[in-house]
Amino acid sequence: MNLVSEGNDDIKVVLTKPFLLYGDADADYKAPNFVQRLFSLFRNVRPGSDLTNFQLPPQFNIPKSQLQFFGESAYLFGKDLLHQCNNAGSSLERFISVVAWSISTTRAPAFGVAPYNPVLGETHHVSRGSLNVLLEQVSHHPPVSALHATDEKENIEFIWCQHPVPKFHGTRVEAEVLGKRQLKLLNHGETYMMNSPKLIVKFLPPRIDWIGDVNICCQETGLEAELCYITSSIFGSRGLHSVKGKIYQSSSMKTLYEVEGHWNSTVKVKDINNGEETIIYDAKEVFSELKTPVVENLQRIWPTESAAVWNEVSNSILSKNWSKARDEKSSVEDNQRKLAKERNSKGETWVPKLFTVSYSKEDDWECSPIQERVPPAPIVVPI
């Protein structure tokens, strides 16, 4: 077990290994028998149910928050695709690199388990080299997470707002992931806007995949990409984890490259002019040698840090003490309800500390960081 548990009289944290794309054989935690857990869960939900506010029993949780899982897609990687985005020679080469980086951030959790639902105001702050990443749960009902990351060495900034809307459909759960994502290559004066595909969890046969359309565009260069994530039929495996699409010039709609591959293995582009094919994304390179974050400065960790908020729950899950895990999870959730009740009685509205938030039916949620740069974090990823 590669468990990091540190603390003093005030704050204790638990940090566990990342879940790998090719299985979790070396993970800190292995869930109990899935079939037994699944039948017990089905007794409590009906087809068509909105699962936004549904609370999973701890046997279905991995020992980390969704906020941490969201952040890992930004700061945990083997091959540094962000560096590649920033240092490519031409605007077209940079755009192709951004497409590859976007694919690398669509990471699916392990089948049969899920992270904790973050509490309102929960934060997660991690650094990897010169890349500093900061997240905050800016809404609880509905659940909305905001992410801000800056790299002063590369002069890169990205801002994400994520609002998952999961729904139960009998033999599957589909989670539409709303919210804007933008990546800024400040040295080049380029901003890339993109969205996220839907996450689908199928029970028969058991599998997780991404589906739906993703659009990536850069107004400054006039380049755009349309990607389509495709899954297989009910019982077949053909098309599983597939991604197809094209890169084109927005003004003329002229296709420059075709995109095809699998987000869990390799993706290549084909030059329309000469037919030349190039691999732009290799999951093995991106997910190789992922390191567990470690505490560098315990005194600087906020009480709202995910690894601190869920510390006792995670410890109980890791030791498979399910009654204690249930009690500790209920304690976290009850405290959230207590704070909400106190705010309501005083007529107060909770305000995020790190982001300004706006909402419209057309654009969904939009989150803007209050700070221009993210400071170095007390939790770091070893390099």
Short mmCIF file of C-alpha atoms in Angstrom, two decimals:
data_model
loop_
_atom_site.label_atom_id
_atom_site.label_comp_id
_atom_site.label_asym_id
_atom_site.label_seq_id
_atom_site.Cartn_x
_atom_site.Cartn_y
_atom_site.Cartn_z
CA MET A 1 0.00 0.00 0.00
CA ASN A 2 1.33 3.40 -0.97
CA LEU A 3 -0.79 5.39 1.47
CA VAL A 4 0.25 8.84 2.62
CA SER A 5 -1.29 9.80 5.94
CA GLU A 6 0.13 12.78 7.76
CA GLY A 7 -1.24 15.16 10.33
CA ASN A 8 -1.00 17.27 13.46
CA ASP A 9 -3.57 18.21 16.08
CA ASP A 10 -5.56 20.24 13.57
CA ILE A 11 -5.39 18.62 10.10
CA LYS A 12 -4.85 15.10 8.85
CA VAL A 13 -4.88 14.06 5.21
CA VAL A 14 -5.01 10.82 3.23
CA LEU A 15 -3.58 10.70 -0.30
CA THR A 16 -3.83 7.51 -2.33
CA LYS A 17 -2.45 6.26 -5.63
CA PRO A 18 -4.12 7.38 -8.86
CA PHE A 19 -6.35 4.84 -10.58
CA LEU A 20 -4.59 3.73 -13.73
CA LEU A 21 -6.15 3.51 -17.18
CA TYR A 22 -5.23 -0.16 -17.56
CA GLY A 23 -6.61 -1.42 -14.26
CA ASP A 24 -5.89 -0.95 -10.59
CA ALA A 25 -3.91 -4.10 -9.74
CA ASP A 26 -1.44 -2.00 -7.74
CA ALA A 27 -4.05 0.33 -6.24
CA ASP A 28 -4.31 1.08 -2.52
CA TYR A 29 -7.91 -0.10 -2.47
CA LYS A 30 -9.98 -2.91 -3.99
CA ALA A 31 -13.76 -2.76 -3.66
CA PRO A 32 -15.90 -5.64 -2.30
CA ASN A 33 -17.82 -7.97 -4.63
CA PHE A 34 -19.56 -5.79 -7.21
CA VAL A 35 -22.60 -7.99 -7.91
CA GLN A 36 -23.69 -7.99 -4.27
CA ARG A 37 -23.22 -4.22 -4.04
CA LEU A 38 -25.11 -3.68 -7.31
CA PHE A 39 -28.22 -5.60 -6.28
CA SER A 40 -28.39 -3.73 -2.99
CA LEU A 41 -28.09 -0.44 -4.88
CA PHE A 42 -30.83 -1.23 -7.43
CA ARG A 43 -33.36 -1.56 -4.64
CA ASN A 44 -33.00 2.18 -3.99
CA VAL A 45 -33.20 3.69 -7.50
CA ARG A 46 -35.71 3.64 -10.35
CA PRO A 47 -35.25 3.99 -14.14
CA GLY A 48 -35.19 7.65 -15.19
CA SER A 49 -34.08 8.84 -11.76
CA ASP A 50 -31.91 11.95 -11.51
CA LEU A 51 -28.84 10.80 -9.58
CA THR A 52 -27.42 14.27 -8.95
CA ASN A 53 -28.26 14.17 -5.22
CA PHE A 54 -28.06 10.40 -4.73
CA GLN A 55 -25.64 9.34 -1.98
CA LEU A 56 -23.71 6.12 -2.57
CA PRO A 57 -22.96 3.80 0.36
CA PRO A 58 -19.20 3.79 1.15
CA GLN A 59 -18.76 0.30 -0.38
CA PHE A 60 -19.16 2.03 -3.76
CA ASN A 61 -16.66 4.80 -3.06
CA ILE A 62 -12.98 5.01 -3.88
CA PRO A 63 -11.00 6.78 -1.11
CA LYS A 64 -10.86 10.20 -2.74
CA SER A 65 -13.19 13.04 -3.67
CA GLN A 66 -14.52 13.78 -7.15
CA LEU A 67 -12.66 17.09 -6.82
CA GLN A 68 -9.37 15.17 -6.51
CA PHE A 69 -10.31 12.89 -9.40
CA PHE A 70 -11.13 15.96 -11.51
CA GLY A 71 -7.82 17.58 -10.58
CA GLU A 72 -5.80 14.46 -11.39
CA SER A 73 -6.71 14.84 -15.07
CA ALA A 74 -4.85 18.17 -14.97
CA TYR A 75 -1.74 17.41 -12.88
CA LEU A 76 -1.15 13.64 -13.21
CA PHE A 77 0.52 12.58 -16.44
CA GLY A 78 3.59 10.83 -17.79
CA LYS A 79 4.25 12.52 -21.12
CA ASP A 80 3.84 16.29 -20.77
CA LEU A 81 1.38 17.19 -23.53
CA LEU A 82 0.96 20.73 -22.18
CA HIS A 83 4.63 21.42 -22.89
CA GLN A 84 4.09 20.03 -26.37
CA CYS A 85 1.09 22.35 -26.91
CA ASN A 86 3.13 25.38 -25.97
CA ASN A 87 6.32 24.58 -27.87
CA ALA A 88 5.03 23.32 -31.22
CA GLY A 89 6.37 25.36 -34.12
CA SER A 90 3.21 26.40 -35.97
CA SER A 91 -0.37 27.24 -35.02
CA LEU A 92 -1.58 24.06 -36.74
CA GLU A 93 0.93 21.89 -34.85
CA ARG A 94 -0.13 23.55 -31.59
CA PHE A 95 -3.80 22.92 -32.38
CA ILE A 96 -3.14 19.22 -33.06
CA SER A 97 -1.29 19.03 -29.73
CA VAL A 98 -4.24 20.65 -27.95
CA VAL A 99 -6.54 18.01 -29.47
CA ALA A 100 -4.24 15.30 -28.05
CA TRP A 101 -4.15 17.02 -24.65
CA SER A 102 -7.94 17.30 -24.60
CA ILE A 103 -8.24 13.56 -25.21
CA SER A 104 -5.81 12.89 -22.35
CA THR A 105 -8.08 14.71 -19.87
CA THR A 106 -11.11 12.48 -20.56
CA ARG A 107 -10.32 9.88 -17.93
CA ALA A 108 -12.88 7.33 -16.80
CA PRO A 109 -13.05 6.00 -13.22
CA ALA A 110 -12.80 2.29 -12.46
CA PHE A 111 -16.01 0.35 -13.03
CA GLY A 112 -18.20 -0.21 -9.97
CA VAL A 113 -16.78 2.54 -7.75
CA ALA A 114 -17.05 6.32 -7.63
CA PRO A 115 -15.37 9.20 -5.78
CA TYR A 116 -17.13 11.08 -2.97
CA ASN A 117 -19.47 13.93 -3.88
CA PRO A 118 -17.53 17.08 -2.86
CA VAL A 119 -19.02 19.30 -0.16
CA LEU A 120 -19.69 22.98 -0.77
CA GLY A 121 -16.49 25.01 -0.49
CA GLU A 122 -14.23 21.96 -0.63
CA THR A 123 -10.86 22.72 -2.24
CA HIS A 124 -7.95 20.81 -3.74
CA HIS A 125 -4.53 22.41 -4.30
CA VAL A 126 -1.64 20.50 -5.91
CA SER A 127 1.56 21.42 -7.78
CA ARG A 128 3.55 19.45 -10.31
CA GLY A 129 6.79 21.24 -11.09
CA SER A 130 5.88 24.75 -12.24
CA LEU A 131 2.23 23.76 -12.85
CA ASN A 132 -0.02 24.85 -9.97
CA VAL A 133 -3.61 23.56 -9.89
CA LEU A 134 -6.40 24.82 -7.62
CA LEU A 135 -10.01 23.57 -7.48
CA GLU A 136 -13.11 24.57 -5.53
CA GLN A 137 -16.58 23.08 -5.25
CA VAL A 138 -18.57 26.23 -6.06
CA SER A 139 -22.04 24.63 -5.90
CA HIS A 140 -23.46 21.56 -4.19
CA HIS A 141 -27.01 21.46 -5.61
CA PRO A 142 -26.34 21.15 -8.49
CA PRO A 143 -22.75 19.91 -8.14
CA VAL A 144 -20.36 22.30 -9.91
CA SER A 145 -16.56 22.16 -9.68
CA ALA A 146 -14.18 24.91 -10.82
CA LEU A 147 -10.52 24.43 -11.74
CA HIS A 148 -7.80 27.01 -12.32
CA ALA A 149 -4.24 26.10 -13.29
CA THR A 150 -1.25 28.22 -14.21
CA ASP A 151 2.27 27.38 -15.29
CA GLU A 152 4.58 30.39 -15.00
CA LYS A 153 7.48 28.61 -16.72
CA GLU A 154 5.40 27.69 -19.77
CA ASN A 155 3.14 30.78 -19.46
CA ILE A 156 0.02 28.62 -19.72
CA GLU A 157 -3.35 28.99 -18.02
CA PHE A 158 -6.43 26.80 -18.12
CA ILE A 159 -9.83 27.24 -16.53
CA TRP A 160 -12.47 24.54 -16.34
CA CYS A 161 -16.00 24.50 -15.01
CA GLN A 162 -17.58 21.07 -14.62
CA HIS A 163 -21.26 20.32 -13.93
CA PRO A 164 -22.07 16.59 -14.24
CA VAL A 165 -25.72 15.62 -14.68
CA PRO A 166 -26.03 11.82 -14.18
CA LYS A 167 -29.24 9.94 -14.94
CA PHE A 168 -30.17 6.30 -14.38
CA HIS A 169 -31.61 4.42 -17.39
CA GLY A 170 -32.14 0.89 -16.10
CA THR A 171 -29.10 -0.89 -17.56
CA ARG A 172 -26.85 2.18 -17.67
CA VAL A 173 -26.03 5.56 -16.17
CA GLU A 174 -25.27 8.49 -18.47
CA ALA A 175 -23.59 11.59 -17.11
CA GLU A 176 -23.70 14.69 -19.27
CA VAL A 177 -20.72 16.87 -18.33
CA LEU A 178 -21.70 20.51 -18.76
CA GLY A 179 -19.47 23.55 -18.34
CA LYS A 180 -16.85 25.46 -20.28
CA ARG A 181 -13.18 24.55 -20.62
CA GLN A 182 -10.52 26.91 -21.89
CA LEU A 183 -6.78 26.61 -22.39
CA LYS A 184 -4.64 29.74 -22.90
CA LEU A 185 -1.21 29.60 -24.53
CA LEU A 186 -0.23 33.11 -23.45
CA ASN A 187 3.09 33.21 -25.33
CA HIS A 188 1.15 32.78 -28.56
CA GLY A 189 -1.96 34.81 -27.67
CA GLU A 190 -4.16 31.76 -28.33
CA THR A 191 -7.23 30.61 -26.39
CA TYR A 192 -8.75 27.20 -27.02
CA MET A 193 -12.36 26.53 -26.03
CA MET A 194 -13.65 22.99 -25.63
CA ASN A 195 -16.33 20.87 -24.01
CA SER A 196 -16.44 17.37 -22.56
CA PRO A 197 -18.09 14.16 -23.80
CA LYS A 198 -20.68 12.23 -21.77
CA LEU A 199 -19.62 9.46 -19.42
CA ILE A 200 -21.61 6.23 -19.80
CA VAL A 201 -21.61 3.37 -17.29
CA LYS A 202 -23.17 0.14 -18.58
CA PHE A 203 -24.12 -2.66 -16.19
CA LEU A 204 -24.76 -5.37 -18.81
CA PRO A 205 -22.07 -6.06 -19.83
CA PRO A 206 -20.14 -4.02 -17.21
CA ARG A 207 -18.09 -1.24 -18.83
CA ILE A 208 -17.35 2.48 -18.78
CA ASP A 209 -16.91 4.65 -21.86
CA TRP A 210 -17.15 8.19 -23.22
CA ILE A 211 -19.80 9.09 -25.79
CA GLY A 212 -20.92 12.20 -27.63
CA ASP A 213 -19.48 15.16 -29.49
CA VAL A 214 -16.61 17.43 -28.49
CA ASN A 215 -15.82 20.72 -30.19
CA ILE A 216 -12.43 22.41 -29.88
CA CYS A 217 -11.89 25.84 -31.41
CA CYS A 218 -9.31 28.62 -31.46
CA GLN A 219 -10.68 31.95 -32.64
CA GLU A 220 -7.23 33.50 -33.07
CA THR A 221 -6.07 30.87 -35.60
CA GLY A 222 -9.45 30.02 -37.12
CA LEU A 223 -8.90 26.31 -36.48
CA GLU A 224 -11.57 23.96 -35.20
CA ALA A 225 -11.97 20.27 -34.41
CA GLU A 226 -15.02 18.05 -34.15
CA LEU A 227 -14.53 14.80 -32.25
CA CYS A 228 -17.09 12.06 -31.73
CA TYR A 229 -16.65 9.57 -28.90
CA ILE A 230 -18.29 6.25 -29.75
CA THR A 231 -19.00 3.16 -27.70
CA SER A 232 -19.91 -0.38 -28.81
CA SER A 233 -23.34 -1.98 -29.14
CA ILE A 234 -24.90 -3.70 -26.15
CA PHE A 235 -22.96 -6.97 -26.39
CA GLY A 236 -20.26 -6.23 -28.96
CA SER A 237 -16.80 -4.76 -28.42
CA ARG A 238 -16.31 -3.24 -31.85
CA GLY A 239 -16.08 0.52 -31.55
CA LEU A 240 -15.49 0.45 -27.79
CA HIS A 241 -13.52 3.51 -26.58
CA SER A 242 -13.42 4.94 -30.13
CA VAL A 243 -12.88 8.57 -31.06
CA LYS A 244 -13.26 9.92 -34.60
CA GLY A 245 -13.37 13.38 -36.09
CA LYS A 246 -11.67 16.05 -38.11
CA ILE A 247 -9.62 19.23 -37.86
CA TYR A 248 -10.63 21.99 -40.23
CA GLN A 249 -10.41 25.69 -41.08
CA SER A 250 -13.46 27.44 -39.63
CA SER A 251 -13.84 30.04 -42.38
CA SER A 252 -13.73 27.69 -45.37
CA MET A 253 -14.84 24.48 -43.57
CA LYS A 254 -11.92 22.82 -45.37
CA THR A 255 -10.85 19.61 -43.64
CA LEU A 256 -7.11 19.50 -42.94
CA TYR A 257 -6.82 16.29 -40.92
CA GLU A 258 -8.98 13.29 -40.09
CA VAL A 259 -8.79 12.03 -36.50
CA GLU A 260 -9.28 8.38 -35.54
CA GLY A 261 -8.32 6.02 -32.76
CA HIS A 262 -9.16 4.96 -29.21
CA TRP A 263 -8.87 7.22 -26.16
CA ASN A 264 -7.53 4.31 -24.07
CA SER A 265 -4.76 3.38 -26.54
CA THR A 266 -3.67 5.55 -29.50
CA VAL A 267 -5.16 8.29 -31.65
CA LYS A 268 -3.74 9.33 -35.01
CA VAL A 269 -4.35 12.10 -37.54
CA LYS A 270 -4.32 11.68 -41.31
CA ASP A 271 -3.19 14.59 -43.50
CA ILE A 272 -5.85 15.06 -46.17
CA ASN A 273 -3.32 16.48 -48.64
CA ASN A 274 -0.80 13.62 -48.71
CA GLY A 275 -2.42 10.80 -46.74
CA GLU A 276 0.37 10.77 -44.14
CA GLU A 277 -0.68 9.38 -40.75
CA THR A 278 0.81 10.45 -37.40
CA ILE A 279 0.11 9.19 -33.89
CA ILE A 280 -0.68 12.25 -31.77
CA TYR A 281 -1.78 10.50 -28.58
CA ASP A 282 -0.53 7.36 -26.84
CA ALA A 283 -2.30 6.53 -23.59
CA LYS A 284 0.58 4.36 -22.38
CA GLU A 285 2.92 7.36 -22.55
CA VAL A 286 0.46 9.71 -20.86
CA PHE A 287 -0.43 7.29 -18.05
CA SER A 288 3.00 5.79 -17.45
CA GLU A 289 4.59 6.09 -14.02
CA LEU A 290 1.88 8.25 -12.44
CA LYS A 291 3.07 9.33 -9.00
CA THR A 292 1.01 9.67 -5.83
CA PRO A 293 0.92 13.28 -4.57
CA VAL A 294 2.72 13.90 -1.26
CA VAL A 295 2.43 16.53 1.46
CA GLU A 296 5.28 19.03 1.27
CA ASN A 297 4.03 21.56 3.84
CA LEU A 298 1.33 20.32 6.21
CA GLN A 299 0.98 23.71 7.92
CA ARG A 300 -0.21 25.32 4.66
CA ILE A 301 -3.00 22.82 3.99
CA TRP A 302 -6.46 24.36 4.30
CA PRO A 303 -9.17 22.65 6.39
CA THR A 304 -11.25 22.60 3.18
CA GLU A 305 -8.68 20.45 1.34
CA SER A 306 -10.35 17.31 -0.10
CA ALA A 307 -7.78 14.97 1.43
CA ALA A 308 -8.50 16.52 4.86
CA VAL A 309 -12.30 16.75 4.59
CA TRP A 310 -12.62 13.05 3.74
CA ASN A 311 -9.64 11.84 5.80
CA GLU A 312 -11.57 9.70 8.29
CA VAL A 313 -13.85 8.26 5.60
CA SER A 314 -10.88 7.30 3.44
CA ASN A 315 -9.05 5.70 6.35
CA SER A 316 -12.14 3.64 7.19
CA ILE A 317 -12.63 2.51 3.58
CA LEU A 318 -8.98 1.54 3.26
CA SER A 319 -9.27 -0.58 6.42
CA LYS A 320 -12.70 -1.90 5.21
CA ASN A 321 -14.35 -0.76 8.41
CA TRP A 322 -17.70 -0.17 6.70
CA SER A 323 -19.74 0.82 9.75
CA LYS A 324 -17.18 3.49 10.66
CA ALA A 325 -16.96 4.59 7.01
CA ARG A 326 -20.77 4.99 6.95
CA ASP A 327 -20.73 7.00 10.18
CA GLU A 328 -17.86 9.23 9.07
CA LYS A 329 -19.43 9.84 5.67
CA SER A 330 -22.75 10.72 7.30
CA SER A 331 -20.89 13.08 9.64
CA VAL A 332 -19.39 15.00 6.71
CA GLU A 333 -22.76 15.17 4.94
CA ASP A 334 -24.68 16.10 8.13
CA ASN A 335 -22.26 18.93 8.78
CA GLN A 336 -22.90 20.20 5.25
CA ARG A 337 -26.65 20.20 5.89
CA LYS A 338 -26.16 21.93 9.25
CA LEU A 339 -24.14 24.75 7.68
CA ALA A 340 -26.73 25.15 4.90
CA LYS A 341 -29.52 25.36 7.50
CA GLU A 342 -27.62 28.02 9.45
CA ARG A 343 -27.10 30.10 6.31
CA ASN A 344 -30.78 29.83 5.41
CA SER A 345 -31.89 30.89 8.89
CA LYS A 346 -29.69 33.99 8.62
CA GLY A 347 -30.74 34.73 5.04
CA GLU A 348 -27.15 34.31 3.87
CA THR A 349 -26.01 33.04 0.48
CA TRP A 350 -22.80 31.05 0.25
CA VAL A 351 -20.15 32.73 -1.93
CA PRO A 352 -17.13 30.86 -3.42
CA LYS A 353 -13.76 32.06 -2.11
CA LEU A 354 -11.65 31.37 -5.20
CA PHE A 355 -14.00 31.91 -8.16
CA THR A 356 -16.77 34.17 -9.34
CA VAL A 357 -19.64 32.14 -10.72
CA SER A 358 -22.37 32.95 -13.23
CA TYR A 359 -25.15 30.86 -14.68
CA SER A 360 -27.40 31.06 -17.72
CA LYS A 361 -29.62 28.47 -19.38
CA GLU A 362 -27.78 28.92 -22.69
CA ASP A 363 -24.18 28.75 -21.42
CA ASP A 364 -24.75 26.72 -18.23
CA TRP A 365 -22.21 27.48 -15.48
CA GLU A 366 -19.20 29.71 -16.00
CA CYS A 367 -16.44 30.09 -13.40
CA SER A 368 -13.77 32.81 -13.38
CA PRO A 369 -10.79 32.67 -10.99
CA ILE A 370 -10.35 35.58 -8.59
CA GLN A 371 -6.55 35.28 -8.56
CA GLU A 372 -4.54 35.84 -11.73
CA ARG A 373 -2.02 33.13 -10.86
CA VAL A 374 -2.31 29.96 -8.78
CA PRO A 375 0.32 29.91 -5.99
CA PRO A 376 2.51 26.86 -5.32
CA ALA A 377 0.65 24.18 -3.37
CA PRO A 378 1.43 22.39 -0.08
CA ILE A 379 0.73 19.07 -1.87
CA VAL A 380 3.07 18.17 -4.73
CA VAL A 381 3.44 15.48 -7.35
CA PRO A 382 7.00 14.06 -7.34
CA ILE A 383 8.77 14.39 -10.69
#
